[in-house]
Coordinates of C-alpha atoms and ligand atoms in Angstrom, one line a residue:
X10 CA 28.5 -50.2 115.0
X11 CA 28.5 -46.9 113.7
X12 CA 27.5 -42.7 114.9
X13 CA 26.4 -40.1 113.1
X14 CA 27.1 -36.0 114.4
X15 CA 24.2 -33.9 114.8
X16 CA 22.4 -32.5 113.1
X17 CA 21.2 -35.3 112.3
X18 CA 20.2 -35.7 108.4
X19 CA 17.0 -37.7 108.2
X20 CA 18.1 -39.5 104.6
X21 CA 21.9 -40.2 106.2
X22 CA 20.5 -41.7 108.8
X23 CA 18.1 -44.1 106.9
X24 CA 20.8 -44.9 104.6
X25 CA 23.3 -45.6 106.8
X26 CA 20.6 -48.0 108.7
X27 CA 19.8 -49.5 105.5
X28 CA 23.3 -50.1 105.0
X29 CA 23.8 -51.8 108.4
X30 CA 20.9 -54.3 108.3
X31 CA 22.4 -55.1 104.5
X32 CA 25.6 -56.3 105.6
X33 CA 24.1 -57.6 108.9
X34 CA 21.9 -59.5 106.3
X35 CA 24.5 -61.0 104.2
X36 CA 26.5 -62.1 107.1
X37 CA 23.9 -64.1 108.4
X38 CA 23.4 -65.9 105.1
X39 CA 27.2 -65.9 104.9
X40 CA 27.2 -67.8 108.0
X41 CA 24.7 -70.3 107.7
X42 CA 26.0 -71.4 103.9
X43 CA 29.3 -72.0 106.1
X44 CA 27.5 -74.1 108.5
X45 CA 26.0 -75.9 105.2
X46 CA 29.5 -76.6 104.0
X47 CA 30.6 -77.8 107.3
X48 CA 28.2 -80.1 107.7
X49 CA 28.7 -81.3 103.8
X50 CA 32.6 -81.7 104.7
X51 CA 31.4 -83.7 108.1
X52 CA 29.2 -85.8 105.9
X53 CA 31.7 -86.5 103.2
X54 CA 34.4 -87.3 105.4
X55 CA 32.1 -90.1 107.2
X56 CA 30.7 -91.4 103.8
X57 CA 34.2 -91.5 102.7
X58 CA 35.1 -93.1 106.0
X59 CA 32.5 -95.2 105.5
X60 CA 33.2 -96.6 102.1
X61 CA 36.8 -96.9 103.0
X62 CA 36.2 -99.7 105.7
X63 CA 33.9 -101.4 104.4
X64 CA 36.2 -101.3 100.8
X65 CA 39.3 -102.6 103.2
X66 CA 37.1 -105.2 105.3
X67 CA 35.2 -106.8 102.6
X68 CA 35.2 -110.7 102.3
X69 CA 34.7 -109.7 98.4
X70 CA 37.9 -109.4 95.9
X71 CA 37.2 -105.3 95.2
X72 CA 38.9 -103.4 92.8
X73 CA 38.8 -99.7 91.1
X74 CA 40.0 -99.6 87.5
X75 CA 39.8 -96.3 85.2
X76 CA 37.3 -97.2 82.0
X77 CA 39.9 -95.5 79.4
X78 CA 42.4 -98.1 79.8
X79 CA 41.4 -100.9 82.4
X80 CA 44.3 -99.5 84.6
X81 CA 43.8 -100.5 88.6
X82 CA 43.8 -97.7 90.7
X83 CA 43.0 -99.0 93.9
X84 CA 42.3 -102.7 95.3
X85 CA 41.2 -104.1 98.6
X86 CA 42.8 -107.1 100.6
X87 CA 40.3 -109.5 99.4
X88 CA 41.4 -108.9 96.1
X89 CA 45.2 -109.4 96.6
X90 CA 44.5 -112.5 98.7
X91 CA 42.5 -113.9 95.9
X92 CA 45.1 -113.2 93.0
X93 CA 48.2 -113.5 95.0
X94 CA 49.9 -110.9 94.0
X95 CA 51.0 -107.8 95.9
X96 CA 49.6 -104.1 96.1
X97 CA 53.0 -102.7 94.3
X98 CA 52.2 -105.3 91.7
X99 CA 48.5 -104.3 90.9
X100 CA 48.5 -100.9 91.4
X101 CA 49.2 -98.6 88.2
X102 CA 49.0 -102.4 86.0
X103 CA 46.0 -102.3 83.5
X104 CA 43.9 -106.1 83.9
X105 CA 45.6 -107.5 80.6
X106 CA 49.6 -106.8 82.1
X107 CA 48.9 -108.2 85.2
X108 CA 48.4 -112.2 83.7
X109 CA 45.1 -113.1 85.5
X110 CA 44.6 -115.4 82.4
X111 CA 43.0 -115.7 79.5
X112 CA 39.8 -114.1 80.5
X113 CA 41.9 -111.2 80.8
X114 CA 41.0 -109.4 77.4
X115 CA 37.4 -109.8 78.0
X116 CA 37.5 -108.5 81.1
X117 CA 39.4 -105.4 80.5
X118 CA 37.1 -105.1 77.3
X119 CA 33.7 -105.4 79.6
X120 CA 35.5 -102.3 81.6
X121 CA 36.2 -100.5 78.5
X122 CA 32.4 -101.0 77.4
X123 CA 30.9 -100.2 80.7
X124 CA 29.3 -96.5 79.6
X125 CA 27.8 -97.9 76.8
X126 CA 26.2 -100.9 78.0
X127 CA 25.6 -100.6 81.3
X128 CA 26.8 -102.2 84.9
X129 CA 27.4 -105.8 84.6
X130 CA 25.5 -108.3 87.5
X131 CA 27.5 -111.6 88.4
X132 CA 29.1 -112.8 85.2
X133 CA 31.1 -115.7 85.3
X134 CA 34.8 -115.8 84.6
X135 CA 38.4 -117.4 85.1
X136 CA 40.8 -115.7 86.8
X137 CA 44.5 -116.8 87.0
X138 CA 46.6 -116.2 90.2
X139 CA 49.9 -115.4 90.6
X140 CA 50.8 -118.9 91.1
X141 CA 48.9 -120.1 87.9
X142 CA 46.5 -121.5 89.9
X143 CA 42.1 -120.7 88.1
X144 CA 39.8 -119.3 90.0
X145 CA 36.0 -119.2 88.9
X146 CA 34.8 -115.7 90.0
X147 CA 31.4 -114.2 89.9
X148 CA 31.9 -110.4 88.8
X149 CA 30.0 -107.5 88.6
X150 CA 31.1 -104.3 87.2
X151 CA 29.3 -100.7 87.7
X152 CA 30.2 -97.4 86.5
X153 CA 31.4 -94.7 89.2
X154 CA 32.4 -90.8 89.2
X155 CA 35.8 -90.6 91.3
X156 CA 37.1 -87.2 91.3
X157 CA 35.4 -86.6 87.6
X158 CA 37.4 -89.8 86.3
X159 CA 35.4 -92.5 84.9
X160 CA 36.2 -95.8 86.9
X161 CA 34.8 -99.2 87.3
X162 CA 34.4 -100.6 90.2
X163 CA 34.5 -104.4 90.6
X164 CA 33.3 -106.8 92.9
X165 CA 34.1 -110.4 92.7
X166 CA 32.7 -113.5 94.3
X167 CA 35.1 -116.4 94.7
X168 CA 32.6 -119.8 93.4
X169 CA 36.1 -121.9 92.8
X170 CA 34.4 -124.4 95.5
X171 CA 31.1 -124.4 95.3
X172 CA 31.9 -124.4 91.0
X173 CA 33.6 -127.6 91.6
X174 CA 31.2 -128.8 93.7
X175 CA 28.6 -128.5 90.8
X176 CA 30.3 -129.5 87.9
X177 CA 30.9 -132.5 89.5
X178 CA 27.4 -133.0 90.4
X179 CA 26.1 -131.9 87.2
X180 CA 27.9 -134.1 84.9
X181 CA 27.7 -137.0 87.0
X182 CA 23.5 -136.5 86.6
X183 CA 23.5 -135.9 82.9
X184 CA 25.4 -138.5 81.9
X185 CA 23.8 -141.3 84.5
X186 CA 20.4 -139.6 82.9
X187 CA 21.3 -139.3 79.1
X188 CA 22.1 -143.2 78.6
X189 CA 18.7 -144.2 80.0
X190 CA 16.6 -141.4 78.5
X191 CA 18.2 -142.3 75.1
X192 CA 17.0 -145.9 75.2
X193 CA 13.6 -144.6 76.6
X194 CA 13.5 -142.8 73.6
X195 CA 14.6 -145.3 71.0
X196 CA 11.2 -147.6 72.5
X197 CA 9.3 -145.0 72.0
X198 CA 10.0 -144.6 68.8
X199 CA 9.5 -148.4 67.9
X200 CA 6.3 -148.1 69.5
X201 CA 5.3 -144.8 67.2
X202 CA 6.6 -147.0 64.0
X203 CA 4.0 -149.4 64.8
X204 CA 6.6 -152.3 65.2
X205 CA 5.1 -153.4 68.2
X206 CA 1.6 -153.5 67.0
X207 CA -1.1 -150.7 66.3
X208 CA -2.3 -148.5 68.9
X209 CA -4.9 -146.9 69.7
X210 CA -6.4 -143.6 69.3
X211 CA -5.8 -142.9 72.9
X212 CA -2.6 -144.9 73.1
X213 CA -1.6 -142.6 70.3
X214 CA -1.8 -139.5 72.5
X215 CA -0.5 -141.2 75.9
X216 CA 2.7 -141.7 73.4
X217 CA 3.0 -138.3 72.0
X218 CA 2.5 -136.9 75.8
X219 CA 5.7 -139.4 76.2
X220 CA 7.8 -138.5 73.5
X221 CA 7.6 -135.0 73.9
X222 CA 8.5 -134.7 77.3
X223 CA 11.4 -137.3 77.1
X224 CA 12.6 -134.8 74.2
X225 CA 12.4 -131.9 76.5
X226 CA 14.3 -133.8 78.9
X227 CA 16.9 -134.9 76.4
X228 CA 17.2 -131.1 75.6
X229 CA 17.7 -130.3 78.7
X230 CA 20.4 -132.9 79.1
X231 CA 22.1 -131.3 75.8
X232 CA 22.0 -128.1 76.8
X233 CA 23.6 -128.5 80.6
X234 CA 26.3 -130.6 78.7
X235 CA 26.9 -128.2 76.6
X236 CA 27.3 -125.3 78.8
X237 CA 29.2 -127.1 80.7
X238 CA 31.8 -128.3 77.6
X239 CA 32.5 -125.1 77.1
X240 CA 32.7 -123.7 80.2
X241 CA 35.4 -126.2 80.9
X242 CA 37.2 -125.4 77.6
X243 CA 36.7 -128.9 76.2
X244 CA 35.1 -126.9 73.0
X245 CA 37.4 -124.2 71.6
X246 CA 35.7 -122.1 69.4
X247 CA 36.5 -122.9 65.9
X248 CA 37.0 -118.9 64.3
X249 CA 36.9 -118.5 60.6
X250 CA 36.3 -116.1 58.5
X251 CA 32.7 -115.7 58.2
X252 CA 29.9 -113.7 56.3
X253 CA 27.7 -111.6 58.7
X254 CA 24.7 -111.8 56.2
X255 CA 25.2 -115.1 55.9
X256 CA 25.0 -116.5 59.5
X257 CA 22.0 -113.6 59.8
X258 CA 20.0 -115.3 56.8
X259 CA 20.3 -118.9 57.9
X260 CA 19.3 -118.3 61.3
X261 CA 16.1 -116.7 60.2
X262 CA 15.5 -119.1 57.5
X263 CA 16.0 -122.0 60.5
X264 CA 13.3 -121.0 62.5
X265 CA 10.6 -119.5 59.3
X266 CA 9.2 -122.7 60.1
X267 CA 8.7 -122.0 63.9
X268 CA 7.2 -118.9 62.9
X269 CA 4.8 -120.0 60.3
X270 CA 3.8 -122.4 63.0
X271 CA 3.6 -119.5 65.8
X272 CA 1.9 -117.2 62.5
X273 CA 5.0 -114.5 63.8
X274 CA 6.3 -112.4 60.8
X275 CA 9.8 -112.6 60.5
X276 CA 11.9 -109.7 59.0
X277 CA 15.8 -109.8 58.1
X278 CA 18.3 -107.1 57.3
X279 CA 21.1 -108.3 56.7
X280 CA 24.1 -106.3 56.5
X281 CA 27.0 -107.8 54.3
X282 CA 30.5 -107.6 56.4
X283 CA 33.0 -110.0 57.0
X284 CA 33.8 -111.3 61.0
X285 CA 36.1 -113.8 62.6
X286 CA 33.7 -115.9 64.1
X287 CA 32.9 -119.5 64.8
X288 CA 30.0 -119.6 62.6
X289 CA 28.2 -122.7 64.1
X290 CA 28.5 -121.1 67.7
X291 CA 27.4 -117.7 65.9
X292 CA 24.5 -119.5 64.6
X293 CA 23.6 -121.3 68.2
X294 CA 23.0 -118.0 69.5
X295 CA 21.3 -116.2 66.6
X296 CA 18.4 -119.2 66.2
X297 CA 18.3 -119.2 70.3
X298 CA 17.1 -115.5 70.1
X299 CA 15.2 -115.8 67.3
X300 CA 13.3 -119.1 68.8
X301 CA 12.9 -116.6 71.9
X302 CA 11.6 -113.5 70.5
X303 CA 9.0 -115.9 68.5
X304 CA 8.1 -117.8 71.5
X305 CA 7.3 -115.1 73.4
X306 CA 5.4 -113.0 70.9
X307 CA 1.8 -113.3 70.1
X308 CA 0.4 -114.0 66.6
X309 CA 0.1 -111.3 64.0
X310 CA 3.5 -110.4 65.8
X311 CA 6.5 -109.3 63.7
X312 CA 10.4 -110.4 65.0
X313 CA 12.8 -108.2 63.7
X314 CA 16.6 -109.6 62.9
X315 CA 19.4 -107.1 61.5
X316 CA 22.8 -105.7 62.3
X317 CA 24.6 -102.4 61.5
X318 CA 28.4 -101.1 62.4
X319 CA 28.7 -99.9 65.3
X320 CA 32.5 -97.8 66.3
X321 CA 33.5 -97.8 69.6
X322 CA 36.8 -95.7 70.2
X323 CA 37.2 -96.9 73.8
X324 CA 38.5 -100.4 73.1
X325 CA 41.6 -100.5 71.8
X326 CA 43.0 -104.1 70.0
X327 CA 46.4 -105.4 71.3
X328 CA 49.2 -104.3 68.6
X329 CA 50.0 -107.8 67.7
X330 CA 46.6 -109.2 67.4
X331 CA 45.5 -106.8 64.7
X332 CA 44.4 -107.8 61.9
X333 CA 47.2 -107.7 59.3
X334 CA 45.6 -106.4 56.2
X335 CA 43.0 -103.8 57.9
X336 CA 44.2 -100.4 58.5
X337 CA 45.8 -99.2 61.9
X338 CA 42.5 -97.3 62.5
X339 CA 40.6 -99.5 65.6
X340 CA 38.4 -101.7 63.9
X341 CA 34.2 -101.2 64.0
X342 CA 32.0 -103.8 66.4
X343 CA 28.9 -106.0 64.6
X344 CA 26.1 -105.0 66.3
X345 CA 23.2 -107.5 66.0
X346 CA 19.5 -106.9 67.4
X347 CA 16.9 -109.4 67.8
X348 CA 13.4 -107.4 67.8
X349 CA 10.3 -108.5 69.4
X350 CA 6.4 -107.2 70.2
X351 CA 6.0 -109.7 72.8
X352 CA 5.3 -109.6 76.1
X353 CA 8.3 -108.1 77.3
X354 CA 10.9 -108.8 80.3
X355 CA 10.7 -107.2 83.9
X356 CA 13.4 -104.7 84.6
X357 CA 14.7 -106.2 88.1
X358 CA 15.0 -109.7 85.5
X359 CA 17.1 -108.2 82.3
X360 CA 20.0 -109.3 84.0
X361 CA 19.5 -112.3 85.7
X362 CA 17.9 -114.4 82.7
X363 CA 21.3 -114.4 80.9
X364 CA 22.1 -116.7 84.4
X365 CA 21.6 -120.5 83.9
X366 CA 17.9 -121.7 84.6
X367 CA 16.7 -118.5 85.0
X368 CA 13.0 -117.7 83.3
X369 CA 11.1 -114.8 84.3
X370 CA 8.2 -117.3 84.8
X371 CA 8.3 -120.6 86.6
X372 CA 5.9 -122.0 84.5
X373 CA 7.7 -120.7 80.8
X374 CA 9.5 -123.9 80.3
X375 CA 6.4 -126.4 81.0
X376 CA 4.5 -124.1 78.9
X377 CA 6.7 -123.0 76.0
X378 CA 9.3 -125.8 76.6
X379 CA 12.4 -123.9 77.2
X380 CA 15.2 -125.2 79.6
X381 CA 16.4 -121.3 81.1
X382 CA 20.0 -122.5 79.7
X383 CA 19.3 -120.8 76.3
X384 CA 20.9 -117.5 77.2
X385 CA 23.3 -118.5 79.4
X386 CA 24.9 -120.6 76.9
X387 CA 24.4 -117.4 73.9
X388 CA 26.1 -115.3 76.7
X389 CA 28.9 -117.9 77.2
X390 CA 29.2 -118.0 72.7
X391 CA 29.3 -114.3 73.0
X392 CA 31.7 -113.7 75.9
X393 CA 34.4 -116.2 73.8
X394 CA 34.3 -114.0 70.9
X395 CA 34.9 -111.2 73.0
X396 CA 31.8 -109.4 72.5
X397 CA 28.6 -108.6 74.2
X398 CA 24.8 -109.4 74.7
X399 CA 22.3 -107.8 76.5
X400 CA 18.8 -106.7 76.5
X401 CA 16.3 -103.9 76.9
X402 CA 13.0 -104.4 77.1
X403 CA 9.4 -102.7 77.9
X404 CA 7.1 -104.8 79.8
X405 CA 4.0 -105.5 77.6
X406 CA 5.6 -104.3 74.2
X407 CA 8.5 -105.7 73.5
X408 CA 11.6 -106.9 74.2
X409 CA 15.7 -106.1 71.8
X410 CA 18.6 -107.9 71.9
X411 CA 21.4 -106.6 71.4
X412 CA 25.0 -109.0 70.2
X413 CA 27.6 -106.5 69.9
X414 CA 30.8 -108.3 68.3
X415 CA 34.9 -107.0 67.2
X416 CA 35.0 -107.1 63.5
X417 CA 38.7 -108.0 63.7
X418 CA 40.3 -111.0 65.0
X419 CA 40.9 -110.9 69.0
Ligands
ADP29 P1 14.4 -120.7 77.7 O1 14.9 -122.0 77.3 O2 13.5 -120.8 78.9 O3 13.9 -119.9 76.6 P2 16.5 -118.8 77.9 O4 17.8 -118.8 78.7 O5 16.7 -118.7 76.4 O6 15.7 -120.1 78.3 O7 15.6 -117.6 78.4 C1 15.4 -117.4 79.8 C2 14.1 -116.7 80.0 O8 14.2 -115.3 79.6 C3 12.9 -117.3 79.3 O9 12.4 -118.4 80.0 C4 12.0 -116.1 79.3 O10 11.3 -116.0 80.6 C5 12.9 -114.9 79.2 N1 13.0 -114.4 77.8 C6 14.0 -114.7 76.9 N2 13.8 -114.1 75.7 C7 12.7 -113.4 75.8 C8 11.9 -112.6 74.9 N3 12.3 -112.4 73.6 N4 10.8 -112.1 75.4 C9 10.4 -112.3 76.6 N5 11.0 -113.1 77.5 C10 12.2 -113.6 77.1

């Protein structure tokens, strides 16, 4: 590597050694950071590899869409099987220009969201094809780094069948129930009037034991209609211009009595702001939560209700749908939470409750008389006003949801 002349000069030499083993040194490291970034590069390219077949060779619809503007950047051949269209046609299209129906705007606006509240797990929605025909999809959404871009990436779940399959089922059972539960519960009642002679103390009970569940079954009835009236579009939602304080104060003055009853203290603050809204849908969802966060507090518990603005520069209103006395500036969300100290919601369940007849405890409707349709049918309310609901919770203290709605018209 190197000489040195005699004489030789003790330091020289030392130094020059030192010098030696130095670069020796660094070269080593030099070598083995190279051998690091080799491997890295290896392990990329198969991860990459990886993702990329099983992206191409799903059965699921897959698609990639940037968060700023909903804009599909890369799709999969599920997908353009599904929809019908072409790759030319998707690619560089943001969801609301490419016509996959009227869902469209929620979709794109559940993308646009995404960073501030979170991946979404199988929501339900209609997709239109190319050829017009609907398709009922189960989608979830999740937040990924590509590059440093912000992109979604979303999975659908083709359920047109099985969907079809159920609806049929379902309304064929509640209707073939609902006539003869109705007429159970008209005898009852005659026998409760005492039209039908006095009962006794215990035949008092057996008849209350009766009635009570025959409500609870009628409820349930209701409720599986209902969700499935509007899922099928039979009920348009009915959007006025409505008072936010308003809908706030009569939804906790409906259920004051539930919590005198379930001795919960029940706080409002309302917040004064006008919303297009169907108000009686509005008001569907706002007592469902309330009933919920009292039913599953204890007593001495307080429920908090109130709402504040909340901005959200991401989402940005079609031109035409504005609404025509606000100013061009993008309009403010509603943001409504529903506070409890109850007992709380397991993580691996905040998501899968807003699902139909899902509870986090097989025994919470026998024992607090619920049907598990409740949120799924708030969710559905929320979804058709373009907005949001979803939860957070701490097991054991507490659990806040959250109704985040446009102020303007959609
Ligand atoms: P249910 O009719 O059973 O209340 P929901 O769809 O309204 O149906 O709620 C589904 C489930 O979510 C409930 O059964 C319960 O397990 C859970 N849940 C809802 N709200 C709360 C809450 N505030 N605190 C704790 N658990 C809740």
């Amino acid at each position: 590597m190197d000489y040195i002349t005699k004489p030789f000069q003790l330091e020289e030499v030392l130094a020059r050694i030192e010098n030696h083993l130095t670069i020796w040194k660094l070269q080593q490291q030099l070598q083995a950071q190279n051998e690091r970034l080799q491997q890295e590069i290896r392990d990329r390219a198969k991860a990459e590899e990886k993702f990329t077949k099983v992206f191409r060779s799903s059965p699921n619809p897959i698609a990639i869409a940037t968060i700023l503007e909903a804009r599909f950047i890369d799709i999969n051949p599920s997908f353009l099987k599904m929809s019908g269209y072409c790759l030319e046609e998707v690619i560089g299209n943001t969801v609301a220009e490419l016509n996959l129906g009227k869902e469209a705007v929620a979709i794109a606006q559940t993308i646009q969201l995404l960073s501030d509240t979170g991946p979404l797990y199988n929501q339900e929605f209609e997709l239109s094809t190319k050829s017009g025909e609907v398709k009922t999809i189960l989608l979830s959404i999740e937040l990924i780094d590509l590059s440093g871009v912000q992109c979604a990436l979303l999975i659908a779940n083709d359920i047109t069948e099985r969907k079809r399959l159920e609806n049929e089922f379902i309304s064929l059972v509640s209707h073939e129930l609902r006539t003869p539960l109705t007429s159970t519960m008209g005898a009852l009642d005659l026998l409760g009037a005492g039209q039908l002679g006095t009962l006794t103390e215990q035949g008092q009970k057996v008849l209350s034991i009766a009635t009570t569940n025959t409500e609870r079954l009628i409820r349930l009835i209701n409720d599986i209609l209902d969700l499935e009236r509007m899922k099928s579009v039979k009920i348009f939602m009915q959007k006025v211009k409505c008072n936010a304080a308003d809908l706030l104060i009569m939804a906790t003055e409906t259920m004051q009595a539930m919590a005198d009853k379930l001795q919960v203290k029940l706080i409002v603050h309302p917040l004064a702001i006008e919303l297009w809204a169907d108000p009686d849908r509005l008001l569907q969802t706002l007592t469902n939560l309330i009933s919920n966060a009292i039913k599953f507090s204890e007593p001495g518990d307080t429920v908090w209700v109130s709402a504040t603005l909340a901005e959200h520069k991401g989402v940005e209103l079609r031109e035409n749908d504005r609404a025509s006395t606000q100013s061009t500036l993008l309009p403010g969300f509603l943001l409504i939470t529903i506070r409890d100290e109850g007992r709380g919601i397991p993580k691996d369940k905040l998501q899968i409750i807003f699902e139909r007849f899902q509870q986090v405890d097989a025994s919470d409707s026998r024992n607090k008389g619920g049907t598990g349709l409740g949120l799924a049918i708030c969710r559905n309310i929320v979804q058709q006003h373009n907005g949001k609901i979803w939860v957070e919770s701490i097991l054991g203290e507490g659990s806040t949801f959250y109704v985040l709605l446009p102020l303007a018209a959609f």
